[in-house]
PDB file of N, CA and C in Angstrom:
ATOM      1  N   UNK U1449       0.843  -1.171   0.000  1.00 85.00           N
ATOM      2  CA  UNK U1449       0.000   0.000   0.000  1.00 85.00           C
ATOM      3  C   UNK U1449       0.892   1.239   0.000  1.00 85.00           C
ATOM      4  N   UNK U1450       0.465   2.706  -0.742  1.00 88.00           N
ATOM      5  CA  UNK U1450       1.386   3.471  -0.761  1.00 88.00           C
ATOM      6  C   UNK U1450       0.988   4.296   0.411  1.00 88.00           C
ATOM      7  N   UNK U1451       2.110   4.681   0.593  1.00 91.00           N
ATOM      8  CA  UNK U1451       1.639   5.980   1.766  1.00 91.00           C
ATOM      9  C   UNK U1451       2.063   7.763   1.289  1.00 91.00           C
ATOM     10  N   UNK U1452       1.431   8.127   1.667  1.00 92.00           N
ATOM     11  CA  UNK U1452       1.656   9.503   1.118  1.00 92.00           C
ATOM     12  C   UNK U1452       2.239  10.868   1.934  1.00 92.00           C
ATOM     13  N   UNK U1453       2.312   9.964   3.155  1.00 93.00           N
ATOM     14  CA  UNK U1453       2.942  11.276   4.643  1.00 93.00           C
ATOM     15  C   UNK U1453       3.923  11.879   3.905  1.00 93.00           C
ATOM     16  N   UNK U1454       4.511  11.761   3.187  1.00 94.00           N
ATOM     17  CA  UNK U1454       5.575  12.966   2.648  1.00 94.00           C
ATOM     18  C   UNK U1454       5.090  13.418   1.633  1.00 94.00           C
ATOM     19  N   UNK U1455       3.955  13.396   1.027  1.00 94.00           N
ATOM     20  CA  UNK U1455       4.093  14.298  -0.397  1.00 94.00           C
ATOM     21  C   UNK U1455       3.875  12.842  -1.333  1.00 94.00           C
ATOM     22  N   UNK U1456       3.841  13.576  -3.063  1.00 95.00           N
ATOM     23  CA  UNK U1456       3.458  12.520  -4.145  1.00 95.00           C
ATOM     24  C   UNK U1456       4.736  13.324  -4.928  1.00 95.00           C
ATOM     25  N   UNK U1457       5.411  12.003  -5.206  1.00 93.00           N
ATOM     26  CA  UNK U1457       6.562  11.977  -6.281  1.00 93.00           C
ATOM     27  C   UNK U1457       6.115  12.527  -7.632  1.00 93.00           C
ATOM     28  N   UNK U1458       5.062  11.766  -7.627  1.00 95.00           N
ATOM     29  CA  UNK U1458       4.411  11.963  -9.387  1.00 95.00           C
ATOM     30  C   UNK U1458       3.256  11.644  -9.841  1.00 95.00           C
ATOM     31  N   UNK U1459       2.740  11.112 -10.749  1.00 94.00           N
ATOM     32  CA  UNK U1459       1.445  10.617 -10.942  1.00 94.00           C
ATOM     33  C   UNK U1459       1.653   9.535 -12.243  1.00 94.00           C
ATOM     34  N   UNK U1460       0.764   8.837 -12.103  1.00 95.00           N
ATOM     35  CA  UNK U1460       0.591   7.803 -13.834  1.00 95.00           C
ATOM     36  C   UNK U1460      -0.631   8.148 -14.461  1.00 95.00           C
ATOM     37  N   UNK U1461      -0.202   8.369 -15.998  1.00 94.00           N
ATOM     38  CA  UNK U1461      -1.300   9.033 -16.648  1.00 94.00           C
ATOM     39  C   UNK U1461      -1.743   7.940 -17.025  1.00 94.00           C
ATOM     40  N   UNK U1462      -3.276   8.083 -17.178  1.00 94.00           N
ATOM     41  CA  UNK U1462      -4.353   6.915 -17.805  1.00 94.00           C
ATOM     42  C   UNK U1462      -5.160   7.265 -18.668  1.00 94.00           C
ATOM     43  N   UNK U1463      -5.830   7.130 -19.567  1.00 89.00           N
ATOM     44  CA  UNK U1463      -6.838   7.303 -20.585  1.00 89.00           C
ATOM     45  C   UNK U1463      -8.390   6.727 -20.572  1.00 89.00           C
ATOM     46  N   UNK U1464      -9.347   7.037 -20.912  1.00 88.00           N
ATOM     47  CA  UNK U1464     -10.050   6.513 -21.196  1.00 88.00           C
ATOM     48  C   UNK U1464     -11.394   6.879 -22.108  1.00 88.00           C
ATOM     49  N   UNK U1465     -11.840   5.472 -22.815  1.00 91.00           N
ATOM     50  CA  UNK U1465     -12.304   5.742 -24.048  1.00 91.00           C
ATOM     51  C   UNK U1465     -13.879   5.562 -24.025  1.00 91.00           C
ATOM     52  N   UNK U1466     -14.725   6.595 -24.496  1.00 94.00           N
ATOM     53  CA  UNK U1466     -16.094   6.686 -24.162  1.00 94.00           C
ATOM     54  C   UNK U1466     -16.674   7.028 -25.403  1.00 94.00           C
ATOM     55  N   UNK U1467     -17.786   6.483 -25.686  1.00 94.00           N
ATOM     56  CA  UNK U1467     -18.610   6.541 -26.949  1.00 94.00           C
ATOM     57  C   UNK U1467     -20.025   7.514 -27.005  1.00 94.00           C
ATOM     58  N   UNK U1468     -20.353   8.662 -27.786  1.00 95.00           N
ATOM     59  CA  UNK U1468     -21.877   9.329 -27.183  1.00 95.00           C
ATOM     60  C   UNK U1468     -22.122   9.329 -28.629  1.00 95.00           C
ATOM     61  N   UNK U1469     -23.267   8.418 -28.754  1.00 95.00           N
ATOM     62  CA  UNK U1469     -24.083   9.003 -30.024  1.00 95.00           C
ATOM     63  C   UNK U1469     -24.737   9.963 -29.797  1.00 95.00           C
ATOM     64  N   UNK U1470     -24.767  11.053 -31.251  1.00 95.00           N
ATOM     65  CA  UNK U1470     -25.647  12.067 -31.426  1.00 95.00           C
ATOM     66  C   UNK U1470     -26.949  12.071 -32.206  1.00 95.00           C
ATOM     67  N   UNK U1471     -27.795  12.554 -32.637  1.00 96.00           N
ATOM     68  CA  UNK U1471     -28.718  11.769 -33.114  1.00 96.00           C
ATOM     69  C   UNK U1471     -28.627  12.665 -35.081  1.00 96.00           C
ATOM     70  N   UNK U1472     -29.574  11.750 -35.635  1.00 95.00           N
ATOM     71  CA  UNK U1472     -29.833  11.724 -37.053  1.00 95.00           C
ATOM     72  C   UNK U1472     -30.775  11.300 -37.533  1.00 95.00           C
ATOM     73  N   UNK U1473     -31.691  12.642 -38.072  1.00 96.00           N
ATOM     74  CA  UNK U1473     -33.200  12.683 -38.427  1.00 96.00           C
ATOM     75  C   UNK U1473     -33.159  11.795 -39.842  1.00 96.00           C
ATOM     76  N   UNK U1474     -34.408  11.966 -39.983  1.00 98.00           N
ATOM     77  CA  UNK U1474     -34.754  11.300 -41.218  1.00 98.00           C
ATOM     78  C   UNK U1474     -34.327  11.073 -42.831  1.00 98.00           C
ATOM     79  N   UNK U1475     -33.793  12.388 -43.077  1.00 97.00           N
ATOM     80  CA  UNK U1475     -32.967  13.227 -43.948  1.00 97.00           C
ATOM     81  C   UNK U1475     -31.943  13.020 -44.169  1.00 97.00           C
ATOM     82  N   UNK U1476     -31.169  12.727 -42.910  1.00 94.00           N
ATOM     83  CA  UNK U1476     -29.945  12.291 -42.851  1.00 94.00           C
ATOM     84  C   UNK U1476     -28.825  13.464 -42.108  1.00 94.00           C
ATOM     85  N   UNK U1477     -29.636  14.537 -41.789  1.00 95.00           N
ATOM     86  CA  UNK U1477     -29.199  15.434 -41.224  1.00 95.00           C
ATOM     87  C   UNK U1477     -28.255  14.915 -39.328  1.00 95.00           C
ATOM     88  N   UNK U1478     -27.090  14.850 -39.445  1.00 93.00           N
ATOM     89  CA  UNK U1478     -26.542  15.432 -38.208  1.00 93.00           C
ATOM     90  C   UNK U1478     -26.880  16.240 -37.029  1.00 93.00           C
ATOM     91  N   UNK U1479     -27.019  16.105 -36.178  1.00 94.00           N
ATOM     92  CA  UNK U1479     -27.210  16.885 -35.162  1.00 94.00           C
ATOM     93  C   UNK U1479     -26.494  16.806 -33.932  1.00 94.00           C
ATOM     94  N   UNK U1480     -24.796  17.615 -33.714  1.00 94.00           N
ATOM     95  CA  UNK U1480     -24.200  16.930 -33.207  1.00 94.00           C
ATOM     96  C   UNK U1480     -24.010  18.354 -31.930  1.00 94.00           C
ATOM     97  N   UNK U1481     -24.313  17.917 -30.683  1.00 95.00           N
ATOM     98  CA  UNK U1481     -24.628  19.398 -30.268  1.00 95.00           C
ATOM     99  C   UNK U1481     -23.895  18.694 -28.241  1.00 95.00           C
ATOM    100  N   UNK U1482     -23.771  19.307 -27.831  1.00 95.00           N
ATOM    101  CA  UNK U1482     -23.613  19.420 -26.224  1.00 95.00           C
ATOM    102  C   UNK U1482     -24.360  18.856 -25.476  1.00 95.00           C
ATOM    103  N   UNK U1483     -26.167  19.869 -26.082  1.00 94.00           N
ATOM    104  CA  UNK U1483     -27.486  19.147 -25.114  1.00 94.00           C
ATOM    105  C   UNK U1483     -27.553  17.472 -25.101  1.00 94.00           C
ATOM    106  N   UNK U1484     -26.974  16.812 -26.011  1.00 95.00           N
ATOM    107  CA  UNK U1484     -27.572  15.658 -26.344  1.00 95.00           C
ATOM    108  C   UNK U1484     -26.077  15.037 -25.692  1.00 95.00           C
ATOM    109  N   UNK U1485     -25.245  15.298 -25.248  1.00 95.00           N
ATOM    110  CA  UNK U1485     -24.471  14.019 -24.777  1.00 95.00           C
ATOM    111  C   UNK U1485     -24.297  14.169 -22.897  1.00 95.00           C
ATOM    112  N   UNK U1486     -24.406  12.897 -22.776  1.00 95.00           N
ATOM    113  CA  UNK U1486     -24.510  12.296 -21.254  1.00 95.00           C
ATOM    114  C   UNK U1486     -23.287  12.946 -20.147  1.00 95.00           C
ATOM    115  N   UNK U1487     -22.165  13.738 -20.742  1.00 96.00           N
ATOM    116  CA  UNK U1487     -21.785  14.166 -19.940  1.00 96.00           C
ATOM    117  C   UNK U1487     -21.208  15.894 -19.955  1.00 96.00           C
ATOM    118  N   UNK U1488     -22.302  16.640 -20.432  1.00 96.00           N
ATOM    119  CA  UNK U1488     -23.361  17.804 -20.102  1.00 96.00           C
ATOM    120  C   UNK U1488     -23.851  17.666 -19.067  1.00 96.00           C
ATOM    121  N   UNK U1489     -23.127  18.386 -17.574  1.00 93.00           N
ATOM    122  CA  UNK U1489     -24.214  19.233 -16.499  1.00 93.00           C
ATOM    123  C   UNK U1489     -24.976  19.750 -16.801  1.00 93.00           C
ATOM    124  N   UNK U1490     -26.530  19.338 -16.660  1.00 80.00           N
ATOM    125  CA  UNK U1490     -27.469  20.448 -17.493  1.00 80.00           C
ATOM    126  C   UNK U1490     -27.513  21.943 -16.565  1.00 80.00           C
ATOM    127  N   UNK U1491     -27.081  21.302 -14.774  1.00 82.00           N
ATOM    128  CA  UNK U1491     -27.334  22.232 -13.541  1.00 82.00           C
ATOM    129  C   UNK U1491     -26.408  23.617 -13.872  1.00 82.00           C
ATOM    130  N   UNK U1492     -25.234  23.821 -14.825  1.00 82.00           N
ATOM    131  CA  UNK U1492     -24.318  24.494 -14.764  1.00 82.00           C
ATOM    132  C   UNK U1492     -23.820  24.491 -16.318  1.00 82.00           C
ATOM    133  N   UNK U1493     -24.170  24.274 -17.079  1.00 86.00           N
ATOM    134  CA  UNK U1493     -23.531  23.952 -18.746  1.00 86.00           C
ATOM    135  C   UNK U1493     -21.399  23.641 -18.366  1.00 86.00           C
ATOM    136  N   UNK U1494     -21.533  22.863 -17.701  1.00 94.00           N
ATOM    137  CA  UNK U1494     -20.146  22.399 -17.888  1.00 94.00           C
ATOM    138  C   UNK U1494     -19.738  21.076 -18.430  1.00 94.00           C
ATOM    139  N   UNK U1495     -18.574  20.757 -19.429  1.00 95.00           N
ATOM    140  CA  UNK U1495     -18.770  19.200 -19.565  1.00 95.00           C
ATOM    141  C   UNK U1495     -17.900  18.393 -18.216  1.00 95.00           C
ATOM    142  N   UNK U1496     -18.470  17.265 -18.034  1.00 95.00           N
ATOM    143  CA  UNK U1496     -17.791  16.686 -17.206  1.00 95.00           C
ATOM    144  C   UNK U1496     -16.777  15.811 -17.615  1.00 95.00           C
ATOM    145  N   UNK U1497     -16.340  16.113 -18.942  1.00 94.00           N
ATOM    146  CA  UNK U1497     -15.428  15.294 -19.061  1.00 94.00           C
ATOM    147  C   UNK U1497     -13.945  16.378 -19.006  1.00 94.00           C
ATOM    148  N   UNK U1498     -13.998  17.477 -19.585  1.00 93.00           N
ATOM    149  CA  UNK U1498     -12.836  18.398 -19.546  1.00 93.00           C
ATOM    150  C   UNK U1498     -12.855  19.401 -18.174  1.00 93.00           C
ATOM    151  N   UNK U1499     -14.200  19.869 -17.831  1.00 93.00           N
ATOM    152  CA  UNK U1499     -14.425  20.913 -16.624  1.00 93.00           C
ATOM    153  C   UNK U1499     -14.538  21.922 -17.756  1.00 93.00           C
ATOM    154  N   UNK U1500     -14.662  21.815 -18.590  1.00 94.00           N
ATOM    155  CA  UNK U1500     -14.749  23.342 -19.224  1.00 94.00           C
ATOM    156  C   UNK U1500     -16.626  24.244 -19.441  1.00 94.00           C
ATOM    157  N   UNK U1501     -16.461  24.675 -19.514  1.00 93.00           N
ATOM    158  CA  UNK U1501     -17.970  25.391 -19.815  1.00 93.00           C
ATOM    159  C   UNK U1501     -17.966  25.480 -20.938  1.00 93.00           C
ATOM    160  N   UNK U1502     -19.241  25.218 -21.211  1.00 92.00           N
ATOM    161  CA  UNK U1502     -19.891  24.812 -22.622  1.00 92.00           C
ATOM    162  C   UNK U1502     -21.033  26.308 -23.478  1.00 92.00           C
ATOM    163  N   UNK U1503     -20.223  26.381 -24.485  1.00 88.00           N
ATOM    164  CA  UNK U1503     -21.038  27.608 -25.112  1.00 88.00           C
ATOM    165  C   UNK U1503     -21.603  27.232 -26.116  1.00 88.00           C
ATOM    166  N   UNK U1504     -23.063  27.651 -25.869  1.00 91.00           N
ATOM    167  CA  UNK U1504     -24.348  27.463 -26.791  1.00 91.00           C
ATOM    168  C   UNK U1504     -24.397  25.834 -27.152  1.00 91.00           C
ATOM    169  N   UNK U1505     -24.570  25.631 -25.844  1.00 92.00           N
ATOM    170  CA  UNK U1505     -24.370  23.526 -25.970  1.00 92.00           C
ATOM    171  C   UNK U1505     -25.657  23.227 -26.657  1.00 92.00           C
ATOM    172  N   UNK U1506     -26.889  24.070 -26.805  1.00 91.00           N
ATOM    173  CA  UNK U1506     -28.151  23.953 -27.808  1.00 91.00           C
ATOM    174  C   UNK U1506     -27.731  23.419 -29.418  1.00 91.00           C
ATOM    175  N   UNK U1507     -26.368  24.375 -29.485  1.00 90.00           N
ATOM    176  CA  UNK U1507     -26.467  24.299 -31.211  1.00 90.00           C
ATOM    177  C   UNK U1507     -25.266  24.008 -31.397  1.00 90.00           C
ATOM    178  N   UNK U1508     -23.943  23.824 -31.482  1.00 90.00           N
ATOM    179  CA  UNK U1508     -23.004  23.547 -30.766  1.00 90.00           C
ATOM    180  C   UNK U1508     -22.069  22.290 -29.812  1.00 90.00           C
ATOM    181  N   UNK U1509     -21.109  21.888 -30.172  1.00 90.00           N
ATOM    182  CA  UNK U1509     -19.706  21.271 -29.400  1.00 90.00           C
ATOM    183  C   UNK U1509     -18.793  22.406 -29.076  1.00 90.00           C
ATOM    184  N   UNK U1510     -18.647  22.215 -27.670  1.00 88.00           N
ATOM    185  CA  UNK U1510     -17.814  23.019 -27.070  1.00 88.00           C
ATOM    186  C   UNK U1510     -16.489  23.160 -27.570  1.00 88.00           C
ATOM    187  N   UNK U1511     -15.655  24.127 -27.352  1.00 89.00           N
ATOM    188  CA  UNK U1511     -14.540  24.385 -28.028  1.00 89.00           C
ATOM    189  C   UNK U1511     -13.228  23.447 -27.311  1.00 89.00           C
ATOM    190  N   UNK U1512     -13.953  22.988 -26.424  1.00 91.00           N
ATOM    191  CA  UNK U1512     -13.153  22.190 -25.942  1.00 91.00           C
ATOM    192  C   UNK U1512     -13.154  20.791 -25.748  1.00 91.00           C
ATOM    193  N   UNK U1513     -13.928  20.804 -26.193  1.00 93.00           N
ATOM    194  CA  UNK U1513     -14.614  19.236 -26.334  1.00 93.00           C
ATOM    195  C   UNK U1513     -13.895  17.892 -26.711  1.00 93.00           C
ATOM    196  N   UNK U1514     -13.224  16.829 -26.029  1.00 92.00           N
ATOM    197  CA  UNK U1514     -12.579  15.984 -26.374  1.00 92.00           C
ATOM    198  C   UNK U1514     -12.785  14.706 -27.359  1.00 92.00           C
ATOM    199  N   UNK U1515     -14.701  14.671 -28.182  1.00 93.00           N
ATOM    200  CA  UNK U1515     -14.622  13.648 -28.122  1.00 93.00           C
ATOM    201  C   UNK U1515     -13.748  13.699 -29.915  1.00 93.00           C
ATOM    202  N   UNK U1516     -13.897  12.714 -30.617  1.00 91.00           N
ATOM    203  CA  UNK U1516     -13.798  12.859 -31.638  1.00 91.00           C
ATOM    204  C   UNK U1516     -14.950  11.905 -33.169  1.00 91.00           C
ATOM    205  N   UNK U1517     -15.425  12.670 -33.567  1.00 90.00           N
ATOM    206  CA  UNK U1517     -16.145  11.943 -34.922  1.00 90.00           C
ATOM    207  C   UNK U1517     -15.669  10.396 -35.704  1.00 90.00           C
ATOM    208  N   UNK U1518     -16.141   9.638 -35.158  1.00 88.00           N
ATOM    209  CA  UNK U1518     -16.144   8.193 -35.769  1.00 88.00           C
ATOM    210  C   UNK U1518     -16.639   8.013 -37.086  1.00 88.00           C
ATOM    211  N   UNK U1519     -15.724   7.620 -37.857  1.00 80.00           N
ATOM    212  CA  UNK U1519     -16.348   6.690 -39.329  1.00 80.00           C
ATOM    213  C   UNK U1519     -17.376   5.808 -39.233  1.00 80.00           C
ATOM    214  N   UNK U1520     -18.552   6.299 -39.811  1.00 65.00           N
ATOM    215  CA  UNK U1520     -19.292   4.580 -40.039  1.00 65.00           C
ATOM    216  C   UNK U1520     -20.619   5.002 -38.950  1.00 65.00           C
TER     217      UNK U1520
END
């Protein structure tokens, strides 16, 4: 077990990989927006995946937004 009474040397970075579909009307139209993914605070417009605040998450991906667009 580690102990930490003196302080942390360092840290180990980890990753992890998460999937949010957005939705797609009839048309075939895209709709790839903030409101619609699961980790949108609706209480505060922040994402919970970066901490960043989310602008115009109605119409809109945040500028900071990590996820990325899948083929297929």
């Amino acid at each position: 077990m580690a102990n930490f009474e003196s302080g942390v040397r360092g840290y180990i970075k980890t990753a992890a990989t998460v999937t949010v579909g957005f939705p797609i009307d009839w048309k075939g139209n895209e709709h790839i927006a903030c409101i619609y993914c699961p980790f949108l605070s609706s209480n505060n417009r922040l994402c919970q995946l970066n901490k960043s605040v989310v602008e115009f998450p109605e119409r809109y991906v945040g500028s900071e937004c990590p996820l990325i667009k899948l083929d297929g």
